[in-house]
mmCIF file with all atom_site columns, C-alpha atoms in Angstrom:
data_model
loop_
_atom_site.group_PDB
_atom_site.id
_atom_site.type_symbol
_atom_site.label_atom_id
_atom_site.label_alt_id
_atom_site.label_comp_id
_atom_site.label_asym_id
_atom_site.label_entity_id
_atom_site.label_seq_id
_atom_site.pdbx_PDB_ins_code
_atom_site.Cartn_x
_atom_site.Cartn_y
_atom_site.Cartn_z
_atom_site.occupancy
_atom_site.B_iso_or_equiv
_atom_site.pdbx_formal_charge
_atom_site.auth_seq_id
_atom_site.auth_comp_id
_atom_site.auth_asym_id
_atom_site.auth_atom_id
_atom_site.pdbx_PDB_model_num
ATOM 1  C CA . UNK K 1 1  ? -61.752 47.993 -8.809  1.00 0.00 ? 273 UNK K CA 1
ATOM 2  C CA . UNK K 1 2  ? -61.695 50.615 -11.717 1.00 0.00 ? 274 UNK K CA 1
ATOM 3  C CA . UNK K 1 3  ? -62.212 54.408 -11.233 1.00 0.00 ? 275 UNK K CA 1
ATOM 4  C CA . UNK K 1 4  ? -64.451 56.610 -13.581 1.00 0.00 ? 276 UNK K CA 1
ATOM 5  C CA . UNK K 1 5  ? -63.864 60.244 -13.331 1.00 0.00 ? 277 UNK K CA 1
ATOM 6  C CA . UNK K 1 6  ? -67.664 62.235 -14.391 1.00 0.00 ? 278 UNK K CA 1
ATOM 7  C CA . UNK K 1 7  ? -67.359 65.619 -15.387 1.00 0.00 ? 279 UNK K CA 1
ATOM 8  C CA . UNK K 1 8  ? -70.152 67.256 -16.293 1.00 0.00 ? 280 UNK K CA 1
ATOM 9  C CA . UNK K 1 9  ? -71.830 70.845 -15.223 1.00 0.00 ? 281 UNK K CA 1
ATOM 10 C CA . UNK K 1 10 ? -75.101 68.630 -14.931 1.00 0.00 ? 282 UNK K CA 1
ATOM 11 C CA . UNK K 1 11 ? -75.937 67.391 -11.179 1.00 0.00 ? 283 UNK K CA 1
ATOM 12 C CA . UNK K 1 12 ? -78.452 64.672 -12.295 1.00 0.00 ? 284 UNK K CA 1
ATOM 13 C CA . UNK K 1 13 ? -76.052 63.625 -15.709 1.00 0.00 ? 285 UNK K CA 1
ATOM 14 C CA . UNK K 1 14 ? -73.289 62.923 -12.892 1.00 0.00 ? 286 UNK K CA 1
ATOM 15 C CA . UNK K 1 15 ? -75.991 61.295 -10.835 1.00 0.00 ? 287 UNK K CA 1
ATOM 16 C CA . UNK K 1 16 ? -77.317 59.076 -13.595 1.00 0.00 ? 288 UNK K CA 1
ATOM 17 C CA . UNK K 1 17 ? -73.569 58.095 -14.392 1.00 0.00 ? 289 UNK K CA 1
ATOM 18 C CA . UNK K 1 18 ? -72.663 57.622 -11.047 1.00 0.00 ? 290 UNK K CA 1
ATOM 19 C CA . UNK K 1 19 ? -75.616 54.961 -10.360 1.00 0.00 ? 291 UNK K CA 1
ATOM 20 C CA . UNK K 1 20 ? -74.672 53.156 -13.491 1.00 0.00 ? 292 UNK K CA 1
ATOM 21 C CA . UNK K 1 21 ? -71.019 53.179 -12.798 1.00 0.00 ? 293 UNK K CA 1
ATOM 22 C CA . UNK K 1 22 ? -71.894 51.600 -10.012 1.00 0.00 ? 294 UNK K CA 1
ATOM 23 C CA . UNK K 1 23 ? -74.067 49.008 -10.922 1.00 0.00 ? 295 UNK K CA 1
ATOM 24 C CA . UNK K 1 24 ? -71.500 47.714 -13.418 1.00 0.00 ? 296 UNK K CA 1
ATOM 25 C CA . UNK K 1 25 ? -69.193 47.520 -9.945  1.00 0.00 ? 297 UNK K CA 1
ATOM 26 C CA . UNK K 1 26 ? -66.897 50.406 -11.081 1.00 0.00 ? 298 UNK K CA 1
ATOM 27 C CA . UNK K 1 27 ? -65.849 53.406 -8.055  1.00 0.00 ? 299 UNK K CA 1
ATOM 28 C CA . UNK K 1 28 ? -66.955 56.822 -9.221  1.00 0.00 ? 300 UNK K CA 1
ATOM 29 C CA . UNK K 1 29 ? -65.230 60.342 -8.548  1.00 0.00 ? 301 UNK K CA 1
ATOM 30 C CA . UNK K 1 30 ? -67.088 63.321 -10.312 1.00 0.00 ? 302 UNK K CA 1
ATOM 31 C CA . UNK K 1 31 ? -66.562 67.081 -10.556 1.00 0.00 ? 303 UNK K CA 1
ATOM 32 C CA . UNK K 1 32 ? -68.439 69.856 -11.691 1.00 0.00 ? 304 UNK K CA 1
ATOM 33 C CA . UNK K 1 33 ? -66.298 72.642 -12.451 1.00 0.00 ? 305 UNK K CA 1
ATOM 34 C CA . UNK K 1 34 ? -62.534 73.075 -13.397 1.00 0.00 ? 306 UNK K CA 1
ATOM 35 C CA . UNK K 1 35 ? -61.709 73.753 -9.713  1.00 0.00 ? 307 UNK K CA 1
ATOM 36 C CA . UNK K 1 36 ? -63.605 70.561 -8.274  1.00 0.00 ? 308 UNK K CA 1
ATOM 37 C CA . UNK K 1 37 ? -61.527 68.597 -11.382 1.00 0.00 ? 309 UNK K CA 1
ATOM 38 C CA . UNK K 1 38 ? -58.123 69.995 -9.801  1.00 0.00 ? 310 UNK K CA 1
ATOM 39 C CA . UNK K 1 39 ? -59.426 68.999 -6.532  1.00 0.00 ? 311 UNK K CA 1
ATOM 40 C CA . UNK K 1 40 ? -60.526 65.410 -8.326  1.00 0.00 ? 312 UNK K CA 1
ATOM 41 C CA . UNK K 1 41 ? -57.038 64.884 -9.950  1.00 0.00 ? 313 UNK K CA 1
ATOM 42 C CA . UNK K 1 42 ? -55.062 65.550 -7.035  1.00 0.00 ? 314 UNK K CA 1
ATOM 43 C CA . UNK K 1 43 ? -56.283 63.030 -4.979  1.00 0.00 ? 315 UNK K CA 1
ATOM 44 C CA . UNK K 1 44 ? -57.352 60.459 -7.337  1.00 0.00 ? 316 UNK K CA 1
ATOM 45 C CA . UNK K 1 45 ? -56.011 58.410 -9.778  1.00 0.00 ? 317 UNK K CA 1
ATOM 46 C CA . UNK K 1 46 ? -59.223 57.672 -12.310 1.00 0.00 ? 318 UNK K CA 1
ATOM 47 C CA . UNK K 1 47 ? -58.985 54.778 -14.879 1.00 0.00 ? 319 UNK K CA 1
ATOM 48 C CA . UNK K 1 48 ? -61.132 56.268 -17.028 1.00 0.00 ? 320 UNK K CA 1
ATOM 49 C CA . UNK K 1 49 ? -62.923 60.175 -17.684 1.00 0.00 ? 321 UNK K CA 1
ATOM 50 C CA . UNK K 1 50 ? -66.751 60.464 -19.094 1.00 0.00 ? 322 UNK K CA 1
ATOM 51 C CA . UNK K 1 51 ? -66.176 63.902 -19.907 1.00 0.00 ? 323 UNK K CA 1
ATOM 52 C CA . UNK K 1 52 ? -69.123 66.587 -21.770 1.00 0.00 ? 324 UNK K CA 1
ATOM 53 C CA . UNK K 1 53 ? -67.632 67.941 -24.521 1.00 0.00 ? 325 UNK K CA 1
ATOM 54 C CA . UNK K 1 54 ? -70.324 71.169 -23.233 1.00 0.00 ? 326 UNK K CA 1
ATOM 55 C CA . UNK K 1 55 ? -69.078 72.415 -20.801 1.00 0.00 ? 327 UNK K CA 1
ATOM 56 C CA . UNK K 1 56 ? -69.395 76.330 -20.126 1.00 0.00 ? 328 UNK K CA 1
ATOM 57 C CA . UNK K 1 57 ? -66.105 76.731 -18.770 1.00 0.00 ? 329 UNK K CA 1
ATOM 58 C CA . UNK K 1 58 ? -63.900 74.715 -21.339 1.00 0.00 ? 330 UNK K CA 1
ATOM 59 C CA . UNK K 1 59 ? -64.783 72.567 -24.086 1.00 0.00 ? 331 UNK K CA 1
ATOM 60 C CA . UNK K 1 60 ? -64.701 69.268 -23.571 1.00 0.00 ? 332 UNK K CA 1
ATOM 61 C CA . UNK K 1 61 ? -61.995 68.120 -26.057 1.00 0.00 ? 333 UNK K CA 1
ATOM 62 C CA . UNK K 1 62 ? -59.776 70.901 -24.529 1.00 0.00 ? 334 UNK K CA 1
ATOM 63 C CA . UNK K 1 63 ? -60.482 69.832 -20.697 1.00 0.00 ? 335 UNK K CA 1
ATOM 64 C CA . UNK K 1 64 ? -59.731 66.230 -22.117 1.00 0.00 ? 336 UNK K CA 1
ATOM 65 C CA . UNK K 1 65 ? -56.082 67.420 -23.255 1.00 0.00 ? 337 UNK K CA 1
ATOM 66 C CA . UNK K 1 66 ? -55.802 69.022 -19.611 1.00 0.00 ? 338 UNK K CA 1
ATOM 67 C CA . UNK K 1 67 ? -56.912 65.920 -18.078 1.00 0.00 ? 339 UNK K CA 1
ATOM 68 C CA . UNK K 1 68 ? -54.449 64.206 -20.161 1.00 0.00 ? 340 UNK K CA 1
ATOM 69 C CA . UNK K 1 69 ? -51.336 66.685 -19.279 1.00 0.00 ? 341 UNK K CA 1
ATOM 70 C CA . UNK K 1 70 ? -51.926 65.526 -15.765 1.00 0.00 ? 342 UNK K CA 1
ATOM 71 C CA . UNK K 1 71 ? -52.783 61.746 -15.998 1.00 0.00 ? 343 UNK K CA 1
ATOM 72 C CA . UNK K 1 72 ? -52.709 59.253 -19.298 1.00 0.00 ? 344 UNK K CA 1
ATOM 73 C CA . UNK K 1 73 ? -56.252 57.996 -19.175 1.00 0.00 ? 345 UNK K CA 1
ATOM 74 C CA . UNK K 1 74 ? -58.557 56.935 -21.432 1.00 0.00 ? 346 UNK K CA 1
ATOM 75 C CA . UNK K 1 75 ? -61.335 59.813 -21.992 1.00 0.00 ? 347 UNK K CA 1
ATOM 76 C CA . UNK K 1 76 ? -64.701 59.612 -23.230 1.00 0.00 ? 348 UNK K CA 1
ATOM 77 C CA . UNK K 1 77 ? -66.589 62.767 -24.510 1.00 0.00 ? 349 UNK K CA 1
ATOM 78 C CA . UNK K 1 78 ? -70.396 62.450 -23.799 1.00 0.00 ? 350 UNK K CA 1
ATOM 79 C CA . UNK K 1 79 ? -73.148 64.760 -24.604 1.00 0.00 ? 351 UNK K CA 1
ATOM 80 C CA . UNK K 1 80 ? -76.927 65.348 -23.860 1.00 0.00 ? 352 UNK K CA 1
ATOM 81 C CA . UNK K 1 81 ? -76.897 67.018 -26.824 1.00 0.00 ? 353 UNK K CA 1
ATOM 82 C CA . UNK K 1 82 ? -78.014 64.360 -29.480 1.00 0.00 ? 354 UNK K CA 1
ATOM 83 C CA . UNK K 1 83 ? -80.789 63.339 -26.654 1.00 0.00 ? 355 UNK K CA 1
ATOM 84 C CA . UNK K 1 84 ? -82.122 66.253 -26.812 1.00 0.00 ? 356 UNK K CA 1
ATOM 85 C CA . UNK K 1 85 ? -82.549 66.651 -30.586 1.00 0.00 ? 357 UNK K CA 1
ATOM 86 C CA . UNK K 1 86 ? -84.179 62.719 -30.331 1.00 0.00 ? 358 UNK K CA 1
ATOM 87 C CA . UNK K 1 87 ? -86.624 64.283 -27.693 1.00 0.00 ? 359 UNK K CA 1
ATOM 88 C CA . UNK K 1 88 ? -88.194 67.281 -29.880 1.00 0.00 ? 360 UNK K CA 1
ATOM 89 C CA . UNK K 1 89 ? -88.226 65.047 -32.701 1.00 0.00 ? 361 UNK K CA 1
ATOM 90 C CA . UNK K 1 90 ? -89.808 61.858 -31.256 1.00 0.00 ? 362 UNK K CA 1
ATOM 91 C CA . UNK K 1 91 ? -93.757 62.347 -31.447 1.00 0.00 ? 363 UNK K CA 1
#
C-alpha cells in the first residue's frame, strides 16, 4: 500500500486529504509544523508529499527541497489559495 505524507498548517485541509487518501486505499501520515515533519520523516518512509506551498513557517517549495534532502519522493504543492479567490468570486 502507498504512503501520502500531508503537510499543511490546516487541521481540516489534512482531514479532508486524509479521508480521500483513504478512500482511494492509500495510508496517510500528516504533520503540521516543521517539528511534527521531522518527527514524520523519521519514522516513515512516504511515497508521496501533498505539501502547501503556504505555510507560515517555510514556504512550501523550500520545505519540498528539505523533504527532498531527506527522502527522494515525489512532492505535490497544494494550495487553498485559488479556492478561495473562486469563493468571493462565485455569486
Amino acid at each position: 500500500m502507498l504512503t501520502v505524507l500531508i503537510v499543511d498548517d490546516n487541521v481540516s485541509f489534512r482531514a479532508q486529504a486524509e479521508r480521500l487518501c483513504a478512500s482511494e486505499g492509500f495510508t496517510t501520515v500528516s504533520a503540521g509544523s516543521l517539528s511534527e515533519l521531522a518527527n514524520v520523516l523519521m519514522t516513515s518512509t512516504p511515497d508521496l508529499a501533498l505539501v502547501d506551498i503556504e505555510l507560515p513557517q517555510i514556504p512550501g517549495h523550500r520545505l519540498g527541497s528539505l523533504i527532498r534532502s531527506r527522502q527522494n519522493i515525489p512532492i505535490v504543492l497544494v494550495s487553498a489559495l485559488l479556492m478561495i479567490v473562486v469563493s468571493a468570486l462565485t455569486p
